[in-house]
Coordinates of N, CA and C and ligand atoms in Angstrom, one line a residue:
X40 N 137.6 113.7 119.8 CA 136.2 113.3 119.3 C 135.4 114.5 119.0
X41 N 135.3 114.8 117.9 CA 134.0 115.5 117.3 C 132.6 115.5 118.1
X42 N 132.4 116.9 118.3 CA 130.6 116.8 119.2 C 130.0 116.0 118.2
X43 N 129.2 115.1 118.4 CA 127.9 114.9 117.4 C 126.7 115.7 117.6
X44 N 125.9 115.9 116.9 CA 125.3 117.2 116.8 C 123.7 116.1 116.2
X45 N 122.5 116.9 116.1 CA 121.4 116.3 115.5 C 121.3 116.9 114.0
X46 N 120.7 116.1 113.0 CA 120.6 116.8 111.7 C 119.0 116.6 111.2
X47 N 118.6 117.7 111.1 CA 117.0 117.4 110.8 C 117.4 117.5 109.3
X48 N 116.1 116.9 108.4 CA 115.6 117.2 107.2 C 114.3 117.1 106.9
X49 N 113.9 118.2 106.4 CA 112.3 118.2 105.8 C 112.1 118.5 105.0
X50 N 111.2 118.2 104.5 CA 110.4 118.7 102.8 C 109.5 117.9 102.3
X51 N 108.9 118.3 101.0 CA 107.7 117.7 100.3 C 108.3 116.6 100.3
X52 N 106.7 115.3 99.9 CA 107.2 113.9 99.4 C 108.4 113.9 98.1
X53 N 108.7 112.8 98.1 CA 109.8 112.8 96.4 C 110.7 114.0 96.8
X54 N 111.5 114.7 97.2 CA 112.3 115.3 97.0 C 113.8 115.0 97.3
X55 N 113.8 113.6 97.6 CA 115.1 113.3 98.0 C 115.6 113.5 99.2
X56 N 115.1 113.6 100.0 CA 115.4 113.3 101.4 C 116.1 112.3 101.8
X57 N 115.8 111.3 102.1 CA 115.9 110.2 102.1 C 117.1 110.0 101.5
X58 N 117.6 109.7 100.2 CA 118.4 109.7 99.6 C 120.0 110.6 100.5
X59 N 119.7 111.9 100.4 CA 120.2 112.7 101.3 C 120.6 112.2 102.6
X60 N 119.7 112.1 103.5 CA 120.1 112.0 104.5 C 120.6 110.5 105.1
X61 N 120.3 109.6 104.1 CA 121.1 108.7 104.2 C 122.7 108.6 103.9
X62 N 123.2 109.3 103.2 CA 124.7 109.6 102.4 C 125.2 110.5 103.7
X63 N 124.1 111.3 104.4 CA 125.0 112.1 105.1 C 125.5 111.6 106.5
X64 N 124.7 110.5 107.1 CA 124.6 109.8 107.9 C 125.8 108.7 107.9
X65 N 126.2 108.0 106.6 CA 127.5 107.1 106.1 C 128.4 108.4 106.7
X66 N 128.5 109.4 106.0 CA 129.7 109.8 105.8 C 130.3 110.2 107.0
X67 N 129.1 110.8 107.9 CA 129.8 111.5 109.3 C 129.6 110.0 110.3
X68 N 129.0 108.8 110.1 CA 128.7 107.6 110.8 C 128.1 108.0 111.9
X69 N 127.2 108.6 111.7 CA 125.6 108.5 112.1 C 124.3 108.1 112.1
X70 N 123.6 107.9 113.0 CA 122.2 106.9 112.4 C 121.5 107.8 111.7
X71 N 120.5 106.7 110.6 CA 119.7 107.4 110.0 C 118.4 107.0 110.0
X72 N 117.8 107.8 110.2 CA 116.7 107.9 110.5 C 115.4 108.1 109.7
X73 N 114.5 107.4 109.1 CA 113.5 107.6 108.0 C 112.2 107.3 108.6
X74 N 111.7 108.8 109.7 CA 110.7 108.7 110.0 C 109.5 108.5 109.1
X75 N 109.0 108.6 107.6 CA 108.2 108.3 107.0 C 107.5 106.7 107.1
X76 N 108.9 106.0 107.1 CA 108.7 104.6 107.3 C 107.9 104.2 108.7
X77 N 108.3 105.2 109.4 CA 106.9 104.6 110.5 C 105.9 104.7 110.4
X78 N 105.4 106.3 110.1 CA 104.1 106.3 109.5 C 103.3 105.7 108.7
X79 N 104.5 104.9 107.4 CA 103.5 104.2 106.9 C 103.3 102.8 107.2
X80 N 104.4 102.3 108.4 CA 104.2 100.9 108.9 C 102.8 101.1 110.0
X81 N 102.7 102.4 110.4 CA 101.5 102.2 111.2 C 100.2 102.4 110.1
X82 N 100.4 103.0 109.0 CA 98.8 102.9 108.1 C 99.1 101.4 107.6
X83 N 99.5 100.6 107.2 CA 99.5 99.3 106.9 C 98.9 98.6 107.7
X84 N 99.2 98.9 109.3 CA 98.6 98.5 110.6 C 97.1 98.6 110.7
X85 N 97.0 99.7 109.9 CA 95.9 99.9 110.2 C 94.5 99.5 109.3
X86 N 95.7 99.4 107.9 CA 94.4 99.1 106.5 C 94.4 97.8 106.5
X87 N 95.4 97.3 107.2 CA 95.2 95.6 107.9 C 94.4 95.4 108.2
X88 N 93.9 96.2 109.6 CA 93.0 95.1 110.4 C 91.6 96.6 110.8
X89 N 91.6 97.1 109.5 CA 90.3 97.5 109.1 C 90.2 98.9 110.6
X90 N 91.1 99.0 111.0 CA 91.1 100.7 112.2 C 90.4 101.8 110.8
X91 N 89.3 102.1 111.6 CA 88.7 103.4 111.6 C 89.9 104.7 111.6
X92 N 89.8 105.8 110.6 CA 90.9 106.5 110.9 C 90.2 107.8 111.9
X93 N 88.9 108.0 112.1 CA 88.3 108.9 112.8 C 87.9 108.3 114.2
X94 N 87.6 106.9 114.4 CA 87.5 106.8 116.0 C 89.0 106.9 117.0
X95 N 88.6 107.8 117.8 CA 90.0 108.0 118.2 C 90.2 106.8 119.5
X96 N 89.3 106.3 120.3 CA 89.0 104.9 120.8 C 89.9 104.2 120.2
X97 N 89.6 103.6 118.9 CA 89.9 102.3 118.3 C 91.5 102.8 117.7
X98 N 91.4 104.1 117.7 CA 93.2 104.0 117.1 C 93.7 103.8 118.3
X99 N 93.6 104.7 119.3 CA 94.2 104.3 120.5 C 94.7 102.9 120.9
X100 N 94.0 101.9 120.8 CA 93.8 100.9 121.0 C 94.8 100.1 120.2
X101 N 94.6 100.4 118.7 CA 95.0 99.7 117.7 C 96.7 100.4 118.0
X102 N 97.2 101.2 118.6 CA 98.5 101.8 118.5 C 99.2 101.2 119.7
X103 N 98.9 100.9 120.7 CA 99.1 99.9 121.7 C 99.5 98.7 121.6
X104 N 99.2 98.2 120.1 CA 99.3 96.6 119.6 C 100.8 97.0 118.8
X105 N 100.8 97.9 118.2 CA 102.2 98.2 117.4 C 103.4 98.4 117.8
X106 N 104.1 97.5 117.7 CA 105.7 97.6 117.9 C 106.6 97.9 116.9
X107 N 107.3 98.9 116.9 CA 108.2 99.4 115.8 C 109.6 99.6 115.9
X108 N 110.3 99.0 114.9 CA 111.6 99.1 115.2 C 112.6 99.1 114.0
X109 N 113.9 99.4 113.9 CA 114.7 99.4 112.7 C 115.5 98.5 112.5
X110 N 115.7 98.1 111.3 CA 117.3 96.6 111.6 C 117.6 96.9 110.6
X111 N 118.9 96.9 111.0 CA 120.0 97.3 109.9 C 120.1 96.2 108.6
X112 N 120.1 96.7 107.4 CA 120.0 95.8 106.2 C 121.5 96.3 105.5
X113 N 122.4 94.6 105.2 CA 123.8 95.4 104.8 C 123.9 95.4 103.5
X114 N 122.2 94.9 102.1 CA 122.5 95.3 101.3 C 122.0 96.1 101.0
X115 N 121.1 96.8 101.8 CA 120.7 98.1 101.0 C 121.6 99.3 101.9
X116 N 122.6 98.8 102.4 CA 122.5 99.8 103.7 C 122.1 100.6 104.3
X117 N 120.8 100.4 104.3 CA 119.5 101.2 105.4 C 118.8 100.5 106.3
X118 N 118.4 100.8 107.1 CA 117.5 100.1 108.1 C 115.8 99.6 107.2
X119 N 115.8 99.0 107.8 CA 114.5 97.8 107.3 C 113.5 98.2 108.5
X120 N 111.8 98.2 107.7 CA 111.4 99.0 109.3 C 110.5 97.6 109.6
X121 N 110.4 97.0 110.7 CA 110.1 96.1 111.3 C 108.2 96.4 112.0
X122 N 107.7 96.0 111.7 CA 106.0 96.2 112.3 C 106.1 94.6 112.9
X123 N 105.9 95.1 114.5 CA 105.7 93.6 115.1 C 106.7 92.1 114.6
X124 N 107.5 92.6 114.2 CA 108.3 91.0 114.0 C 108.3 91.1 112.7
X125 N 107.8 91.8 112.0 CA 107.9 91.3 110.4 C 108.1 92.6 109.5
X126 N 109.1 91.8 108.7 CA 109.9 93.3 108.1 C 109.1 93.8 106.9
X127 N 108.5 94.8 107.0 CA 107.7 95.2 105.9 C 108.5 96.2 105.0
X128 N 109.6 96.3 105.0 CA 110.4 97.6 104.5 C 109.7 97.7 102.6
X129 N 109.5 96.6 102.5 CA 108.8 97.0 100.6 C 107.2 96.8 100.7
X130 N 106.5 96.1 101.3 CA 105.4 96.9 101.5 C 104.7 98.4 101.7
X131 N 105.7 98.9 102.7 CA 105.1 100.2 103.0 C 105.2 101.2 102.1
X132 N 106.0 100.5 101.1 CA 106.3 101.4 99.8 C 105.4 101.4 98.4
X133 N 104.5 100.5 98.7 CA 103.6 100.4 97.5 C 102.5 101.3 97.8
X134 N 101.7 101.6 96.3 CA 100.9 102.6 96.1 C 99.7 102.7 97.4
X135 N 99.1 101.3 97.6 CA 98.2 100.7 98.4 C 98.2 101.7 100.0
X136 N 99.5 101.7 100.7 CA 100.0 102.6 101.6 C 100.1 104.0 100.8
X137 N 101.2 104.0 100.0 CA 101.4 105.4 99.9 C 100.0 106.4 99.8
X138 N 98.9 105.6 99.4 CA 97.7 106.6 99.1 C 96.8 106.9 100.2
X139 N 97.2 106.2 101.0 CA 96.2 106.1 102.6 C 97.5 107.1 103.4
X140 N 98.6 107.2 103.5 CA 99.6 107.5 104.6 C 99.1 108.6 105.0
X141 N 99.3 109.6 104.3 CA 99.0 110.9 104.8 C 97.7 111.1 105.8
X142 N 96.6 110.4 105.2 CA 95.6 110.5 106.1 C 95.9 110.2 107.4
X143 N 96.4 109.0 107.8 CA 97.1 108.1 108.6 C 97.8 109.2 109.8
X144 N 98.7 109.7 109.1 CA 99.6 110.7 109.4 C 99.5 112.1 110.0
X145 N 98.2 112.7 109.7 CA 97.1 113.6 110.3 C 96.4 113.3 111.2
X146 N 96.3 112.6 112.2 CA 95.9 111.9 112.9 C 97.0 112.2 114.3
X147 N 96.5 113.2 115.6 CA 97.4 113.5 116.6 C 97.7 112.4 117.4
X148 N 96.6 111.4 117.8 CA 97.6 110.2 118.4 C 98.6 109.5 117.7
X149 N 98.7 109.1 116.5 CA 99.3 108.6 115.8 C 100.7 109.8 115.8
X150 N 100.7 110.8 115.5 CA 101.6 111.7 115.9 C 102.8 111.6 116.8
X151 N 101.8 111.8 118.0 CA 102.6 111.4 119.8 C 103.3 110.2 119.7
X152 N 102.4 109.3 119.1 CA 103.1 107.9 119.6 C 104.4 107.8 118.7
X153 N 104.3 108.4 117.5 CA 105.8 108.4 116.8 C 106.8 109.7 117.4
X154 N 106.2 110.7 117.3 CA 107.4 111.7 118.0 C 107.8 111.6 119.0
X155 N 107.2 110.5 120.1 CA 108.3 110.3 120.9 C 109.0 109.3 121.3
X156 N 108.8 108.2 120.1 CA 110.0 107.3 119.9 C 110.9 108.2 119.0
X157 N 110.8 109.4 117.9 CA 111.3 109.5 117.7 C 112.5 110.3 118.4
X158 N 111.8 111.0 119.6 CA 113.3 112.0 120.2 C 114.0 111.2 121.4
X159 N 113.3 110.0 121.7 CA 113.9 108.8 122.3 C 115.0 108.5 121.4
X160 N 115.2 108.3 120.0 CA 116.1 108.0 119.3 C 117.2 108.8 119.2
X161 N 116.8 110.1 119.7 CA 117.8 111.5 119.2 C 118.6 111.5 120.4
X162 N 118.4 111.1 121.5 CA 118.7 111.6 123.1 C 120.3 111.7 122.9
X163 N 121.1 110.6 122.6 CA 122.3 110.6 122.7 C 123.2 111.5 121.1
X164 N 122.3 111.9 120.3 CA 122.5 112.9 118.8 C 123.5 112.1 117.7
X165 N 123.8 112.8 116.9 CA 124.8 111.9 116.3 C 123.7 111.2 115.3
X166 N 122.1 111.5 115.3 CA 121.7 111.1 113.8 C 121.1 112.2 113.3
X167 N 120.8 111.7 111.7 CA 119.9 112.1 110.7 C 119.0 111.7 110.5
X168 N 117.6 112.8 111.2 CA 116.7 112.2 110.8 C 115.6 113.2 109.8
X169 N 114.9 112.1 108.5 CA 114.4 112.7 108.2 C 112.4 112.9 108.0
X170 N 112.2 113.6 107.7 CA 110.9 113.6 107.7 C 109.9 115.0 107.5
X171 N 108.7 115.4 108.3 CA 108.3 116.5 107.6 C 108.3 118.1 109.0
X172 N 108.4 117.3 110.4 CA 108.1 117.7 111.4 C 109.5 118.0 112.2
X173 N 110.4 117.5 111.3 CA 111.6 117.1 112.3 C 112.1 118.0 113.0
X174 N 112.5 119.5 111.8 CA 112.9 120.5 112.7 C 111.8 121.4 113.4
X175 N 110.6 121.4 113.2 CA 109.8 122.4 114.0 C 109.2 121.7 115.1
X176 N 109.2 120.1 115.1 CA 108.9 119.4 116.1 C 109.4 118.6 117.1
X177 N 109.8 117.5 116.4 CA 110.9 116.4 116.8 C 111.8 117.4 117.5
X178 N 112.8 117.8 116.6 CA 114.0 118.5 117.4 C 113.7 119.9 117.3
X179 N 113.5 120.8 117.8 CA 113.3 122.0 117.7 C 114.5 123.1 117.6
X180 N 115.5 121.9 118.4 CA 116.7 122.8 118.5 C 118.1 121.8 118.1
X181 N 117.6 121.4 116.8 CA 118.6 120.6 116.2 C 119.5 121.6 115.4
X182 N 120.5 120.9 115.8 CA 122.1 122.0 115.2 C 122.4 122.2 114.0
X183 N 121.1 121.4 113.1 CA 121.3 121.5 111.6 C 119.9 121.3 110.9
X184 N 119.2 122.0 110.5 CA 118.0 121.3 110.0 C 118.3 121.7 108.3
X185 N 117.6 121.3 107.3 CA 118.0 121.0 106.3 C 116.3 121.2 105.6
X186 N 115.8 122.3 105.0 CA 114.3 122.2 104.0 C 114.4 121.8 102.8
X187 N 114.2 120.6 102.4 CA 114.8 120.1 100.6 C 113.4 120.4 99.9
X188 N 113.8 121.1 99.0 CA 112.6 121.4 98.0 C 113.2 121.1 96.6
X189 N 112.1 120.9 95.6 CA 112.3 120.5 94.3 C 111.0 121.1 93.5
X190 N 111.3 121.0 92.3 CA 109.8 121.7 91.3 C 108.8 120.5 90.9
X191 N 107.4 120.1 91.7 CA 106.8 119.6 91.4 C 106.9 118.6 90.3
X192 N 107.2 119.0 88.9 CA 107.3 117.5 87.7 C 108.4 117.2 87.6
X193 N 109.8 117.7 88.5 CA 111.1 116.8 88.5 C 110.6 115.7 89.5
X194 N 109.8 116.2 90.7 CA 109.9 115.1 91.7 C 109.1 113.7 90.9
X195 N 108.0 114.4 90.8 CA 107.0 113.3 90.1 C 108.3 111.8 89.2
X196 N 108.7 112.8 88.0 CA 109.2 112.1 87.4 C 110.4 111.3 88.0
X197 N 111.4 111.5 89.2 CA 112.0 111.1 89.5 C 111.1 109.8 90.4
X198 N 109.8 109.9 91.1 CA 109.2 108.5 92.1 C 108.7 107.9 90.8
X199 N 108.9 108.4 89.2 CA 108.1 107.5 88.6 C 109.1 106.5 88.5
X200 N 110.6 106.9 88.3 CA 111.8 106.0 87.9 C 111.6 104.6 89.1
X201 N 111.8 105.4 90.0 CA 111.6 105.0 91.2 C 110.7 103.5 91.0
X202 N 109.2 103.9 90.9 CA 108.3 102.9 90.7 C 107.9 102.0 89.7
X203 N 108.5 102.8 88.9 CA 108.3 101.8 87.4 C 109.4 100.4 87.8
X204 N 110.4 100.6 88.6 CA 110.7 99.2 88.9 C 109.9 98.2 89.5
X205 N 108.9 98.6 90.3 CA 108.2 97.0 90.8 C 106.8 97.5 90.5
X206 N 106.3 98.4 89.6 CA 105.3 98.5 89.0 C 105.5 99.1 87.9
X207 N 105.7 98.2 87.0 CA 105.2 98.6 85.1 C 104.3 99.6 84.9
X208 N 103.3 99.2 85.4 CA 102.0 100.1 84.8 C 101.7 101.4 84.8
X209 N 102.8 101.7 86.1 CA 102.0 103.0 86.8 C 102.4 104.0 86.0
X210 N 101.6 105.4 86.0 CA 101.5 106.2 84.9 C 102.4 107.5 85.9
X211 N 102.6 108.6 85.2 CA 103.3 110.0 85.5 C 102.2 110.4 86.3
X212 N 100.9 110.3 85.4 CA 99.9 111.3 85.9 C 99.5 110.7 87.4
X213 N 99.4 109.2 87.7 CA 99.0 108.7 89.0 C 100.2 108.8 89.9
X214 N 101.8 109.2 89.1 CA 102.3 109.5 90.6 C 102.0 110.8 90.7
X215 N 102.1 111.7 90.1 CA 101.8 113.0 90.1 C 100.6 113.4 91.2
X216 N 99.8 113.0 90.8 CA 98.6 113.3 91.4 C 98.7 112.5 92.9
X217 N 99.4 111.5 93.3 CA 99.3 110.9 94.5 C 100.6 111.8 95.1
X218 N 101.6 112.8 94.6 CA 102.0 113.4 94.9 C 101.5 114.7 95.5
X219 N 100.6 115.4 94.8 CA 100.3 116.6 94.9 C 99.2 116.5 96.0
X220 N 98.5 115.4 96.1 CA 97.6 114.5 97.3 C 98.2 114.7 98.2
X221 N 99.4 114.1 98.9 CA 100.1 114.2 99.8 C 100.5 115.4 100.5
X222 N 100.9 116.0 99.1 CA 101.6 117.2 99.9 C 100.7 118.4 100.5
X223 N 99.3 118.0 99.6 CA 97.9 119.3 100.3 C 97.7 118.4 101.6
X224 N 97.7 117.4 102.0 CA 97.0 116.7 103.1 C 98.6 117.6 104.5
X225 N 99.9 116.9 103.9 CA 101.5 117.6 104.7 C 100.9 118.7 105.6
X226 N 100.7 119.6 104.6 CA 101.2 120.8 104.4 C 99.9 121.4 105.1
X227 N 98.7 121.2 105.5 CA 97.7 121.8 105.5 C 96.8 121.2 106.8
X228 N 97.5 119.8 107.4 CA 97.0 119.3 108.8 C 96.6 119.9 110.0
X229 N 95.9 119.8 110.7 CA 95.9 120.6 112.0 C 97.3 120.5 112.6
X230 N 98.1 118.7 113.0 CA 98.8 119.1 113.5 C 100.3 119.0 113.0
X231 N 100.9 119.9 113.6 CA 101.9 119.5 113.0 C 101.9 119.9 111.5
X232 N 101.9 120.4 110.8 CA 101.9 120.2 109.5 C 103.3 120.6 108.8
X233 N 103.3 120.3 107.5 CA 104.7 120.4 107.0 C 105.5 122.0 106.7
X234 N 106.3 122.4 107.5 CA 106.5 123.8 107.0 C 107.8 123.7 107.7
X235 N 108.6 125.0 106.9 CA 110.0 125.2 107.0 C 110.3 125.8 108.5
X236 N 111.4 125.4 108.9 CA 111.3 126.0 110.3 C 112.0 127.1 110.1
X237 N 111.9 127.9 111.1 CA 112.3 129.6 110.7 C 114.0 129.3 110.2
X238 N 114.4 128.8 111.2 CA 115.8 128.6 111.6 C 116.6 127.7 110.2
X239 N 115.8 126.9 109.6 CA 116.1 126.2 108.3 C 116.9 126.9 107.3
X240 N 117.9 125.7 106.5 CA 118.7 126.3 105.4 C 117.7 125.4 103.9
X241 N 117.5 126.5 102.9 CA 116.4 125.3 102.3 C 118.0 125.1 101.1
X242 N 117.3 123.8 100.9 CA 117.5 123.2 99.9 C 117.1 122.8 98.5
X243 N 117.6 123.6 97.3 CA 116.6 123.6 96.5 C 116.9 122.5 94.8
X244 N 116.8 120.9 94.8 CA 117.7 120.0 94.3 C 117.3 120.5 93.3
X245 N 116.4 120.9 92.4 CA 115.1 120.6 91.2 C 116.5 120.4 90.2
X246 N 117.9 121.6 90.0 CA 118.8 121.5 89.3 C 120.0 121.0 89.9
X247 N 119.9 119.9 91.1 CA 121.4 119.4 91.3 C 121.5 118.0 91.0
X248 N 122.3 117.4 91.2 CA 122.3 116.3 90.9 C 123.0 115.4 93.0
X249 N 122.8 114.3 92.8 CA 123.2 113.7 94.0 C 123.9 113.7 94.7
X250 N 125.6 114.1 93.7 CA 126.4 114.7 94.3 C 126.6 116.1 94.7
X251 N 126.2 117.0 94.1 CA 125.9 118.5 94.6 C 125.1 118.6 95.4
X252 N 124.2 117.8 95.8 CA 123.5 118.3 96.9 C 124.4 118.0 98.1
X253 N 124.6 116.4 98.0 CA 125.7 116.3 99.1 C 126.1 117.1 99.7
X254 N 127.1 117.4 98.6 CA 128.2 118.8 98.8 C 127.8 119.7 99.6
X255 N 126.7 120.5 99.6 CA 126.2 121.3 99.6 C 125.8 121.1 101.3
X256 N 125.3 119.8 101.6 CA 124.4 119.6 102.8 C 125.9 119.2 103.8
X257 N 126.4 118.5 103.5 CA 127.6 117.8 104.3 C 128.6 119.3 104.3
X258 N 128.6 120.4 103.6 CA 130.1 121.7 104.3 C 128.8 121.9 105.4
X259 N 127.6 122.0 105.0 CA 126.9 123.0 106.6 C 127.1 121.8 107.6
X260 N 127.0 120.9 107.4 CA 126.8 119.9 108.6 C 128.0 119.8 109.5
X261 N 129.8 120.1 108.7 CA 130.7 120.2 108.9 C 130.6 121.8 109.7
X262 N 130.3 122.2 109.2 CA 130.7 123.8 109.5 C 129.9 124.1 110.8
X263 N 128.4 123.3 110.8 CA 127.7 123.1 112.6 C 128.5 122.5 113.3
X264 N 128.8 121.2 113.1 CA 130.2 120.3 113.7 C 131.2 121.1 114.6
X265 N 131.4 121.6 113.5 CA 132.8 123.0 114.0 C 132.1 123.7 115.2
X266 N 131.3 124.3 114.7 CA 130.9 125.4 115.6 C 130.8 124.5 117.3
X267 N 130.6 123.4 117.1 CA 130.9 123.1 118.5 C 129.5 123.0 119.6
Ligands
LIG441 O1 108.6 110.6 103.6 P1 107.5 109.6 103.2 O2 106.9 109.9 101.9 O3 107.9 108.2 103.4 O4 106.3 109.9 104.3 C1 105.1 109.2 104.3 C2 104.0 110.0 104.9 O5 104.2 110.3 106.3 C3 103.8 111.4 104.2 O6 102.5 111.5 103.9 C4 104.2 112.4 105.2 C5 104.1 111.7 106.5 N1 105.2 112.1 107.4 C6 104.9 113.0 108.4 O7 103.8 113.4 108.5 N2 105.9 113.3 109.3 C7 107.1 112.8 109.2 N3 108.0 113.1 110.1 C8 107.4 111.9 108.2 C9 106.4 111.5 107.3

């Protein structure tokens, strides 16, 4: 039996993460893990039932009522993220969320209460998880962390592909800019914020394609494997 080992990945929004670390999770049969998806099932939570994102009282409160959880979906084969009983896996993905998350997401109770379901998930290792904190936070001493970076108007244009399926309308410039949104709010938080962990191998897709990155991410993951 092969050690199972943890695989972090982080990076700006749009860069393919997700993508990534789902393929790498199949291949070595690992769970995968798409911490974003909680974040944004908790701002849904919240633009629901009208939570203040500055009283720290009322989030408190409001984060005590949230139950979160993953279920396996066998056509998309990814997990579906569950808020209280009800699978919102394509909600959390619309503009409505994506434009509020980050704020959401800067927020330190909201933080705690996810990082430590998330290293609850890690205890027994053997997944991929991705997100922006993973390796400087979540796992600090995960056996593989992974920094995926891309050039600003590949990513754009790739979440436009993305969204022009269940929204026609939406323009380059509005994902662009809900992009660039994101990543100043990431990258620039009190806590936690998005940055490469020292120990990180970056990953740089802007010129690979889906399968080259693979490639690329699955020999280090083999080659940590090894190392034992
Ligand atoms: O990866 P994503 O776009 O689904 O993430 C949604 C938001 O959640 C994004 O603004 C960054 C934030 N996030 C975070 O702060 N920490 C994580 N581990 C994952 C996501």
């Amino acid at each position: 039996m092969l050690k199972k080992i943890v695989i972090a990945i982080d990076g700006f929004s749009s860069c393919g993460k997700s993508t990534l670390a789902k393929s790498l999770a199949a291949k070595l049969e690992y769970v995968f893990i798409d911490t974003g998806a909680m974040y944004r099932a908790i701002a849904l939570f919240f633009l629901r039932n009208g939570v203040s994102f500055t009283n720290e009282a009322e989030i408190k409160e409001a984060l005590q009522k949230i139950n979160l959880r993953f279920e396996y979906n066998p056509s998309t084969e990814k997990s579906d993220m569950i808020l209280n009983g009800e699978n919102v896996e394509i909600l959390i993905r619309e503009m409505q969320v994506s434009s509020k998350v980050s704020e959401v997401a800067a927020i330190g109770a909201v933080r705690d209460f996810a990082v430590a379901q998330q290293q609850a998930m890690g205890v027994e290792k053997g997944i991929v998880m991705d997100g922006r904190d993973i390796g400087t936070v979540v796992f600090p001493n995960a056996a593989l962390k992974i920094f995926v970076t891309a050039d600003p108007q590949v990513r754009a244009n790739r979440r436009l592909l993305e969204l022009k399926a269940t929204n026609p309308t939406i323009t380059l410039q509005e994902v662009a800019e809900n992009l660039q949104h994101r990543d100043l709010i990431d990258s620039t938080r009190e806590h936690s914020p998005l940055k490469k962990a020292d120990d990180a191998l970056v990953l740089d897709n802007t010129n690979l394609d889906r399968a080259a990155q693979f490639e690329i991410a699955l020999n280090w993951a083999k080659e940590r494997i090894a190392r034992g």
